[in-house]
Coordinates of C-alpha atoms and ligand atoms in Angstrom, one line a residue:
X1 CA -19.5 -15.7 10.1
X2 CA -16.0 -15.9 8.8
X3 CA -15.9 -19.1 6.4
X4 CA -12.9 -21.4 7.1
X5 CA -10.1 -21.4 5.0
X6 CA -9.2 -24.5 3.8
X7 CA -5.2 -24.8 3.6
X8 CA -3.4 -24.4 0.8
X9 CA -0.5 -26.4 1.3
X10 CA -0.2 -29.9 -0.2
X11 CA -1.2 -33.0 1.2
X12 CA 1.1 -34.1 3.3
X13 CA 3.7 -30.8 2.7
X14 CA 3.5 -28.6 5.8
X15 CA 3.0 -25.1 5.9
X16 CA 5.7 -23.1 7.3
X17 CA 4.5 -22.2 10.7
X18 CA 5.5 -18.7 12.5
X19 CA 7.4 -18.2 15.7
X20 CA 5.1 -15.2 16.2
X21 CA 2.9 -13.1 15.0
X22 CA 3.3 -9.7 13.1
X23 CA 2.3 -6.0 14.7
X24 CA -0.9 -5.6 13.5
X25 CA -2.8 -2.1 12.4
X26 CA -6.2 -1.3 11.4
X27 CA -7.2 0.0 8.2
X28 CA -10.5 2.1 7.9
X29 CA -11.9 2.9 4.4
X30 CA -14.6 5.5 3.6
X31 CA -15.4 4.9 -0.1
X32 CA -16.8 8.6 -0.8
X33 CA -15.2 11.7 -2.8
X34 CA -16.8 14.9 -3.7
X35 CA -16.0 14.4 -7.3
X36 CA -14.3 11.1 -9.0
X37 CA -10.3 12.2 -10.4
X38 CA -9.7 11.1 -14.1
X39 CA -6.5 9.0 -12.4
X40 CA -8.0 7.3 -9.3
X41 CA -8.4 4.1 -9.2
X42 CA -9.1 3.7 -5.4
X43 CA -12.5 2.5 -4.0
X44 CA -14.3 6.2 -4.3
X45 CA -17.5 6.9 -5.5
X46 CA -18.7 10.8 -5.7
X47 CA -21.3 12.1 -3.8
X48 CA -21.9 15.5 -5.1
X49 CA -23.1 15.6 -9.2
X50 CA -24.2 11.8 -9.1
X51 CA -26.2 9.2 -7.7
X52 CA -24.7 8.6 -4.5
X53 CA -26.2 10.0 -1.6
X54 CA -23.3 9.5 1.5
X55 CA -25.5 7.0 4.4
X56 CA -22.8 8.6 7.0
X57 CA -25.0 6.9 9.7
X58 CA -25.6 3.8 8.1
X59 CA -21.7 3.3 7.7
X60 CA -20.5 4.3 11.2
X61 CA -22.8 1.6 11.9
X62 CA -21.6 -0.7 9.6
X63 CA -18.3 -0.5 10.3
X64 CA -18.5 -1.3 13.6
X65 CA -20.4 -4.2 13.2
X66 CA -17.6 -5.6 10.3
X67 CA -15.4 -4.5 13.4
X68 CA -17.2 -6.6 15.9
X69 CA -17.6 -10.0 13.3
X70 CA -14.0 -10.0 12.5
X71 CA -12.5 -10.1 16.6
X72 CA -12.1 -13.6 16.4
X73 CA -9.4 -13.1 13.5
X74 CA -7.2 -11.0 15.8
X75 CA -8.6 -11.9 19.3
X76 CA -5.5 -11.4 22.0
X77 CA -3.6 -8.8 19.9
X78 CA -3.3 -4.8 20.0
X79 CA -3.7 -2.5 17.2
X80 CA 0.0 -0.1 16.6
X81 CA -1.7 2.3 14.1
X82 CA -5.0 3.4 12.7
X83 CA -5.6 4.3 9.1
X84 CA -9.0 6.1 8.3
X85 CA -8.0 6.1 3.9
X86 CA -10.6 6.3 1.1
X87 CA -12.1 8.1 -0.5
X88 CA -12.1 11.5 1.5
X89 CA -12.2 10.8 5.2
X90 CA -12.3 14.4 5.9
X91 CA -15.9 14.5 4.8
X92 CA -17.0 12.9 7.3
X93 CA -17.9 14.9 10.5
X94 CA -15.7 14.6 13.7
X95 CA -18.9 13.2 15.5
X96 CA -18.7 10.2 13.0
X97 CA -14.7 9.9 13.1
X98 CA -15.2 10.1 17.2
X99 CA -17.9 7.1 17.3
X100 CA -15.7 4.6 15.1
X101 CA -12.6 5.6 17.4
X102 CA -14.7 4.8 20.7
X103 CA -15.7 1.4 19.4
X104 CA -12.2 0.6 18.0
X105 CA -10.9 1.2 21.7
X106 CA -13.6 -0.5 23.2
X107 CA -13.1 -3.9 21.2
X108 CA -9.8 -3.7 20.3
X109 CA -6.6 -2.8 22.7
X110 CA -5.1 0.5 21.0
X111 CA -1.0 0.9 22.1
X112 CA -0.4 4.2 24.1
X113 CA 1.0 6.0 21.5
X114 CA -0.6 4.6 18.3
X115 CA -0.6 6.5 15.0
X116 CA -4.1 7.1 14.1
X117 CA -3.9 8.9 10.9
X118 CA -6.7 10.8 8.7
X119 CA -6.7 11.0 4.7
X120 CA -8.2 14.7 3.8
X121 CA -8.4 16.6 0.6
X122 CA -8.5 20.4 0.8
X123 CA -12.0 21.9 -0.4
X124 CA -13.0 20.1 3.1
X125 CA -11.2 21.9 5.7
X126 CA -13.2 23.8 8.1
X127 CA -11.4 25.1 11.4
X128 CA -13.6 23.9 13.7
X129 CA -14.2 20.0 12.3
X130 CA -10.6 19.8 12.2
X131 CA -10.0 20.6 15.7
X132 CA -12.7 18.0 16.3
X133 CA -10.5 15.6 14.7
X134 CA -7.7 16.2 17.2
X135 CA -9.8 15.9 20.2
X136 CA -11.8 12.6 18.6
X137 CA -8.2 10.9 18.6
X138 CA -6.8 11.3 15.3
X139 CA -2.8 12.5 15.7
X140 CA -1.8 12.4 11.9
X141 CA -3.3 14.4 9.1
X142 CA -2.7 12.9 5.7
X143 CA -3.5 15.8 2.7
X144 CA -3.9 15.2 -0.6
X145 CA -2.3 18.2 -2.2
X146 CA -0.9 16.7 -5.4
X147 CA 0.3 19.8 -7.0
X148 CA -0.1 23.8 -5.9
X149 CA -0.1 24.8 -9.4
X150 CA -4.1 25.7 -10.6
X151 CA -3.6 24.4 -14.5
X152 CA -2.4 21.0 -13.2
X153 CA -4.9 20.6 -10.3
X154 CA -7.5 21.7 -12.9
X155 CA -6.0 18.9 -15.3
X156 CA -6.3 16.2 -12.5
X157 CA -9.6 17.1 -12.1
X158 CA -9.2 18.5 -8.3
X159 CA -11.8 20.7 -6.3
X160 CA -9.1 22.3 -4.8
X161 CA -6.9 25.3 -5.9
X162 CA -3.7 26.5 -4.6
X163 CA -4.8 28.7 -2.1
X164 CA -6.8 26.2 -0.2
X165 CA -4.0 23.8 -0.5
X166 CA -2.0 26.2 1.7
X167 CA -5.0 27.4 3.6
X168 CA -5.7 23.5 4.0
X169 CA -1.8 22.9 5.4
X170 CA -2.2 25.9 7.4
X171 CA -5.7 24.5 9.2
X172 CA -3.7 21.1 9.6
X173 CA -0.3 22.4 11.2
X174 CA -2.8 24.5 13.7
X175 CA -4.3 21.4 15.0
X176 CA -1.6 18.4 14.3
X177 CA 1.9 18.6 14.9
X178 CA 2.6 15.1 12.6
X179 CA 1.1 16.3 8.9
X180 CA 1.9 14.5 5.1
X181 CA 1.6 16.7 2.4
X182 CA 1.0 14.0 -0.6
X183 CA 2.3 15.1 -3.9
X184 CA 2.1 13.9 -7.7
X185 CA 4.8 14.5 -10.3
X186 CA 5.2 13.7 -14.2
X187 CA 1.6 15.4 -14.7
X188 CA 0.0 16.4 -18.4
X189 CA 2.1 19.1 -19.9
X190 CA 4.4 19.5 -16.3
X191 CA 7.4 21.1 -16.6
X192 CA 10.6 20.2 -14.9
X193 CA 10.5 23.9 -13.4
X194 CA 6.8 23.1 -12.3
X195 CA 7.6 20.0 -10.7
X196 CA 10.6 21.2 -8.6
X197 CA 8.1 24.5 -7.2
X198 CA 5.8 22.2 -6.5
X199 CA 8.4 20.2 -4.3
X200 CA 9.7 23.7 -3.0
X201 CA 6.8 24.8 -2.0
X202 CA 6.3 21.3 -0.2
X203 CA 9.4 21.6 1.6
X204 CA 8.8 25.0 2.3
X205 CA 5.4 23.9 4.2
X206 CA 7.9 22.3 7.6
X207 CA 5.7 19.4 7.2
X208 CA 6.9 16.0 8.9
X209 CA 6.6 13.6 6.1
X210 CA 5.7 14.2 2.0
X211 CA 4.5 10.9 -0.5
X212 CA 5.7 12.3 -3.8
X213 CA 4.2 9.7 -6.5
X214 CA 4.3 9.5 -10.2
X215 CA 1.3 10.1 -12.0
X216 CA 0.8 6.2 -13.6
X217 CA -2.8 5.5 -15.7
X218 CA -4.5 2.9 -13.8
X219 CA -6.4 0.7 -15.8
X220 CA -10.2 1.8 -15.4
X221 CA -9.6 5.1 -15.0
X222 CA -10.6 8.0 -17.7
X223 CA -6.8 9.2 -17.6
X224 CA -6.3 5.4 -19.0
X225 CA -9.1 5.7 -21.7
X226 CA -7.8 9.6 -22.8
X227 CA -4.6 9.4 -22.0
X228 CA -3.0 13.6 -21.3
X229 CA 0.1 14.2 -22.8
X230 CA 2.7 13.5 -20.3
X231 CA 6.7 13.5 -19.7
X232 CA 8.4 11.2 -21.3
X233 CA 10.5 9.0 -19.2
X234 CA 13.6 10.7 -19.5
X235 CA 12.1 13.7 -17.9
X236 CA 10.6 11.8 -15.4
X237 CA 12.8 10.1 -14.0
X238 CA 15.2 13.5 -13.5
X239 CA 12.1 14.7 -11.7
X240 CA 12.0 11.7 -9.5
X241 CA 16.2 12.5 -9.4
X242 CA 15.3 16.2 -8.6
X243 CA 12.5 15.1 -5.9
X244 CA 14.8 13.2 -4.0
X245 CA 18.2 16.1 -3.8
X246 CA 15.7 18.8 -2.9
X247 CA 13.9 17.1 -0.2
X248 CA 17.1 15.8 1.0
X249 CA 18.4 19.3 1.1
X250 CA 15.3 20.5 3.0
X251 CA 16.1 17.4 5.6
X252 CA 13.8 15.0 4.5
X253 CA 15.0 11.1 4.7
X254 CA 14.0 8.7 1.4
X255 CA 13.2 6.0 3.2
X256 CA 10.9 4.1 1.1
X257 CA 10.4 4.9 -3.1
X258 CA 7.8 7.4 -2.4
X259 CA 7.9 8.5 0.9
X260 CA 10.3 11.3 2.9
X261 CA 10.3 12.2 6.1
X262 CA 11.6 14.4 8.9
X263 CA 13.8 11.9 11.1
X264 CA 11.5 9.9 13.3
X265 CA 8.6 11.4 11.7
X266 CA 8.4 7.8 9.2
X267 CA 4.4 6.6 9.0
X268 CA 4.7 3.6 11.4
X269 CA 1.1 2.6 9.2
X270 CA 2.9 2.2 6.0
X271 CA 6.0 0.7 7.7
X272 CA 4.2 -1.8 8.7
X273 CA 2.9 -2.9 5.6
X274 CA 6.1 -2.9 4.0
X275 CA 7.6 -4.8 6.7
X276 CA 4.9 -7.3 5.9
X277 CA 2.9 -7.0 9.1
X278 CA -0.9 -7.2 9.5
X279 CA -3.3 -5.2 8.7
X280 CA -7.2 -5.8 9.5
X281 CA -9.3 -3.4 6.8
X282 CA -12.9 -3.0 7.5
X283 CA -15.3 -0.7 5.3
X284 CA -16.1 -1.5 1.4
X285 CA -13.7 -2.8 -0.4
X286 CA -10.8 -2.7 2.1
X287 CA -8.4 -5.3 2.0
X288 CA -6.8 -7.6 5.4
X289 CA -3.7 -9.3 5.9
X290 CA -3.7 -11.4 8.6
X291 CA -1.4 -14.1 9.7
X292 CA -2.3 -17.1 12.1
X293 CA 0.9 -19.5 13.4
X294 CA -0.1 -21.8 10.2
X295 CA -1.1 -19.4 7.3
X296 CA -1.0 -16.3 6.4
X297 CA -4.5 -14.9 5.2
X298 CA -5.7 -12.2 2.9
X299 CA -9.6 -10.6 2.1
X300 CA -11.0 -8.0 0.2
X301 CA -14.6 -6.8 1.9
X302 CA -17.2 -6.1 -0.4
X303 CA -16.5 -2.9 -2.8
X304 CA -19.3 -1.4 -3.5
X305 CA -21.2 0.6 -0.4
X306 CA -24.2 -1.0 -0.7
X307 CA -23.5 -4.4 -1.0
X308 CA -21.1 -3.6 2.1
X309 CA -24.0 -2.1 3.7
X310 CA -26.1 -5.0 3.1
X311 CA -23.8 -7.6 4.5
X312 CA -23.4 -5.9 7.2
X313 CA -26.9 -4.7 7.9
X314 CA -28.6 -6.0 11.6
X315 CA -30.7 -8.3 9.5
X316 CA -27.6 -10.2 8.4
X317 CA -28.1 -14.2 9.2
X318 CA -24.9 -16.2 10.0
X319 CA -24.2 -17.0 6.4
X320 CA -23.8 -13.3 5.2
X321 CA -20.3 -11.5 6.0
X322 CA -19.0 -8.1 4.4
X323 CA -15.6 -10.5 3.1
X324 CA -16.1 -11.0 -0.7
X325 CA -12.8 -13.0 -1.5
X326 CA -10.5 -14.4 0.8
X327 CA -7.3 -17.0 0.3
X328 CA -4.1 -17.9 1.7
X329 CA -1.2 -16.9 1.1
X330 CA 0.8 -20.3 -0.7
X331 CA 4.1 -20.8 0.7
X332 CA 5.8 -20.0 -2.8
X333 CA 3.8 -16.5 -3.1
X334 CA 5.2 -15.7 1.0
X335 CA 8.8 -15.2 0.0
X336 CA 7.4 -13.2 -3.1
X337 CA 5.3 -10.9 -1.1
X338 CA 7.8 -10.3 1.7
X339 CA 10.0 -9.1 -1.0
X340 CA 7.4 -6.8 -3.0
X341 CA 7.1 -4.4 0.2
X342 CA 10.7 -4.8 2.2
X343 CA 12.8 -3.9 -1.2
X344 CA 11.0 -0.4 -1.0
X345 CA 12.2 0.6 2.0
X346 CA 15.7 1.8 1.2
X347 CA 17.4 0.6 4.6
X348 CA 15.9 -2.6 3.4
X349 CA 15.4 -5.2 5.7
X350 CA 17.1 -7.7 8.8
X351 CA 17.6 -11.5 7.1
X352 CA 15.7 -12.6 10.5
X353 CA 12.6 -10.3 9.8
X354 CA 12.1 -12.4 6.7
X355 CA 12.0 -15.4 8.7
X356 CA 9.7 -14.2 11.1
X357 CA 7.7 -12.9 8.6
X358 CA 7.3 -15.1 6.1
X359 CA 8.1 -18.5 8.4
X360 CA 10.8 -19.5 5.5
X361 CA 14.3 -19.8 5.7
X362 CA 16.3 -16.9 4.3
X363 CA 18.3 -19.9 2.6
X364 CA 14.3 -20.7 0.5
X365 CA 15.6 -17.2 -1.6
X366 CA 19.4 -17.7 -1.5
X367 CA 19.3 -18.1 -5.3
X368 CA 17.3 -15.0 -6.2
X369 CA 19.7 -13.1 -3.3
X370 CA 22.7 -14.1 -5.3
X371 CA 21.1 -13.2 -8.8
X372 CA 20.1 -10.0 -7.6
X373 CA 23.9 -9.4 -5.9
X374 CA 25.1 -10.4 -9.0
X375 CA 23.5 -8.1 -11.1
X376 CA 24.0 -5.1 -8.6
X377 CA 20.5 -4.8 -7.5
X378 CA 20.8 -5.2 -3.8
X379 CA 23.8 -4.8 -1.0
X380 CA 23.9 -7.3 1.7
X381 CA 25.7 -8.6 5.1
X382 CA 24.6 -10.3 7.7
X383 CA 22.6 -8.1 9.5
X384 CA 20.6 -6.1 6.3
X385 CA 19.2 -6.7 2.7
X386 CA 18.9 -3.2 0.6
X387 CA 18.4 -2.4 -2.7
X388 CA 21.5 -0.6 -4.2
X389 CA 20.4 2.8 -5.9
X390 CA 20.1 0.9 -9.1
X391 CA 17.8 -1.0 -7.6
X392 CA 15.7 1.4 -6.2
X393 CA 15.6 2.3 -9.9
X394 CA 14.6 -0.6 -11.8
X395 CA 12.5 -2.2 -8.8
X396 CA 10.6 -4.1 -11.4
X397 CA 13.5 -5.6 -12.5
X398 CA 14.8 -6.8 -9.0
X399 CA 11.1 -7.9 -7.8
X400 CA 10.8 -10.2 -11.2
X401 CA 14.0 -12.4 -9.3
X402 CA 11.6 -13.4 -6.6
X403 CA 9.0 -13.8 -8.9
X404 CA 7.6 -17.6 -7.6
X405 CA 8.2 -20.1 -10.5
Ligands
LIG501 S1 -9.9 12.6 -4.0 FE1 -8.5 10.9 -3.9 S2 -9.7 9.0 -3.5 FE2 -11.1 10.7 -4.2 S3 -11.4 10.4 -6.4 FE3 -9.7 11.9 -6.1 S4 -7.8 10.6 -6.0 FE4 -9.6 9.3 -5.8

């Protein structure tokens, strides 16, 4: 059902083949929130106040099926991680959560100790479902907190106050012993006082990992058409400064721009995208990365539910399939992309991961390497390639060097 994909390369120009193939994880998205944020600009459409009714049924049923059409893509290879994001997982019911698991170990070989993780917004935490999610299979409960103070919750347009943030963390440290708390900073009106409680309180929590982001106005997005009043950069970036020494302090490791976590506690999920691995995403609008030993392939699944239901429906022929857009990844763009993920991980990367990656020589960026040395944006020997503080700082600036011409 999957069309071909024609390759990219140039006649007669081969494409650079790879030695082996990438861990791949499984991304599972569940496009529904109880009320749209002013900021998002993820694949969520609210169910309570508008239109939408929620088909849970429908889409446990239609995930499987996009899950069933797209074995051939992986056939042969086990899945290191599970990612249920959206959207607002946590409304679904464990009984739901529980079916997609069974058929995701059914078709698909699951390592021992995979991470199955769980996105969930307080204002949806009940006890009882939550234990259901344990016993269902999920290890790792992802919370959107984004700030315990109840004027900037209010401003980002959350359902949640503080109180059922912490009762939320509370429910989720019961039932899961591998919990992120994520956090958003440089919010309308925020003080730096505000911002640092917030991270306190965070810290305080003795949760395994925290995402700390910075607010940004996504195109599309009602925060982007009425833009709040927000810190200026200055006072950002001492937040981001102020971020990083307390959550050091508390014993958290900055081991990727946003992301800190109790040692060994890393999300192996997000390590593998930025390590450039594969990723299969099923569910409206999710988005694949999928290498083959002759190209590397990426697709983006139909956004909106009901034209993913409808591709997916039993009455599908052979010519329909929930993939909207797909295309390889050109040999000039590989080196490019490799970069865009491994330079946020502040260990950086091994100069033979690129290789195995990416199927290119390390030598095919030896230019940009030394422009980016040069300029003090990255360290390097033979064994790693980091960004430097600075450029950790002005990532923008280092990614543009790889930039393809
Ligand atoms: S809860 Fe998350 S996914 Fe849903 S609208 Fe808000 S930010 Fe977007």
């Amino acid at each position: 059902m999957t069309a071909i994909i024609p390759s990219a390369s140039m006649p007669g120009v081969q494409s650079p083949r790879l030695g082996s193939l990438p861990p791949l994880s499984l991304y599972i998205h569940i496009p529904w929130c109880m009320k749209k944020c002013p900021y998002c600009d993820f694949n969520s459409h609210e169910v309570r106040g508008g239109n939408v009714n929620m088909p849970e049924a429908e889409y446990v049923t239609a995930l499987i099926r996009d899950l069933e059409t797209a074995l051939p893509q992986v056939w042969g290879r086990s899945v290191t991680s599970v990612f249920f994001g959206g959207g607002t997982p946590s409304l679904f019911s464990a009984r739901s959560i529980d079916a997609i698991l069974t058929a995701v170990r059914a078709l698909l070989p699951l390592e021992h100790f995979a991470e199955v993780t769980l996105e969930a917004n307080p204002g949806t935490f009940e006890v009882k479902k939550f234990a259901d999610f344990r016993a269902a299979g999920i290890n790792r409960l992802s919370i959107g907190i984004q700030s315990f103070n109840p004027r900037h919750l209010q401003s980002l347009g959350r359902i949640h106050d503080g109180s059922e943030a912490h009762r939320a963390i509370e429910i989720a440290r019961e039932n899961f012993d591998n919990v992120n708390l994520d956090l958003m900073y440089a919010l309308p009106h925020q003080t730096m006082e505000e911002a640092q409680s917030d991270i306190e309180t965070a810290a305080a929590c003795g949760v395994t990992h925290i995402s700390a982001y910075h607010l940004t106005l996504e195109p599309n997005t009602l925060f982007h058409r009425y833009p709040p009043p927000l810190p200026d950069n200055d006072l950002s970036a001492e937040m981001q400064i102020m971020i990083e020494q307390t959550l050091a302090q508390g014993g958290y490791l900055n081991y990727e721009t946003s992301a800190f976590a109790q040692p060994g506690r890393e999300s192996r999920h997000n390590m593998n995208y930025w390590l450039f691995g594969d990723y299969l995403g099923i569910g409206a609008g999710a988005h694949s990365k999928i290498s083959f030993a002759d190209r590397i392939v990426r697709q983006m699944r139909y956004k909106q539910p009901r034209d993913y239901l409808a591709k997916t429906s039993p009455d599908m022929t052979a010519f329909d399939s929930p993939i909207m857009e797909q295309h390889e990844v050109e040999r000039n763009d590989r080196g490019f992309e490799f970069m865009m993920n491994a330079l946020r991980l502040t260990g950086g990367f091994a100069p033979e991961m690129f290789m195995e990656r990416t199927g290119l020589s390390i030598d095919s960026i030896q230019q940009q390497l030394d422009e980016a040395e040069r300029r003090h944006l990255i360290t390097r020997d033979y064994q790693r390639i980091a960004p430097t503080l600075t450029g950790r700082r002005f990532l923008n600036d280092l990614l543009q060097i790889f930039l393809p011409e």
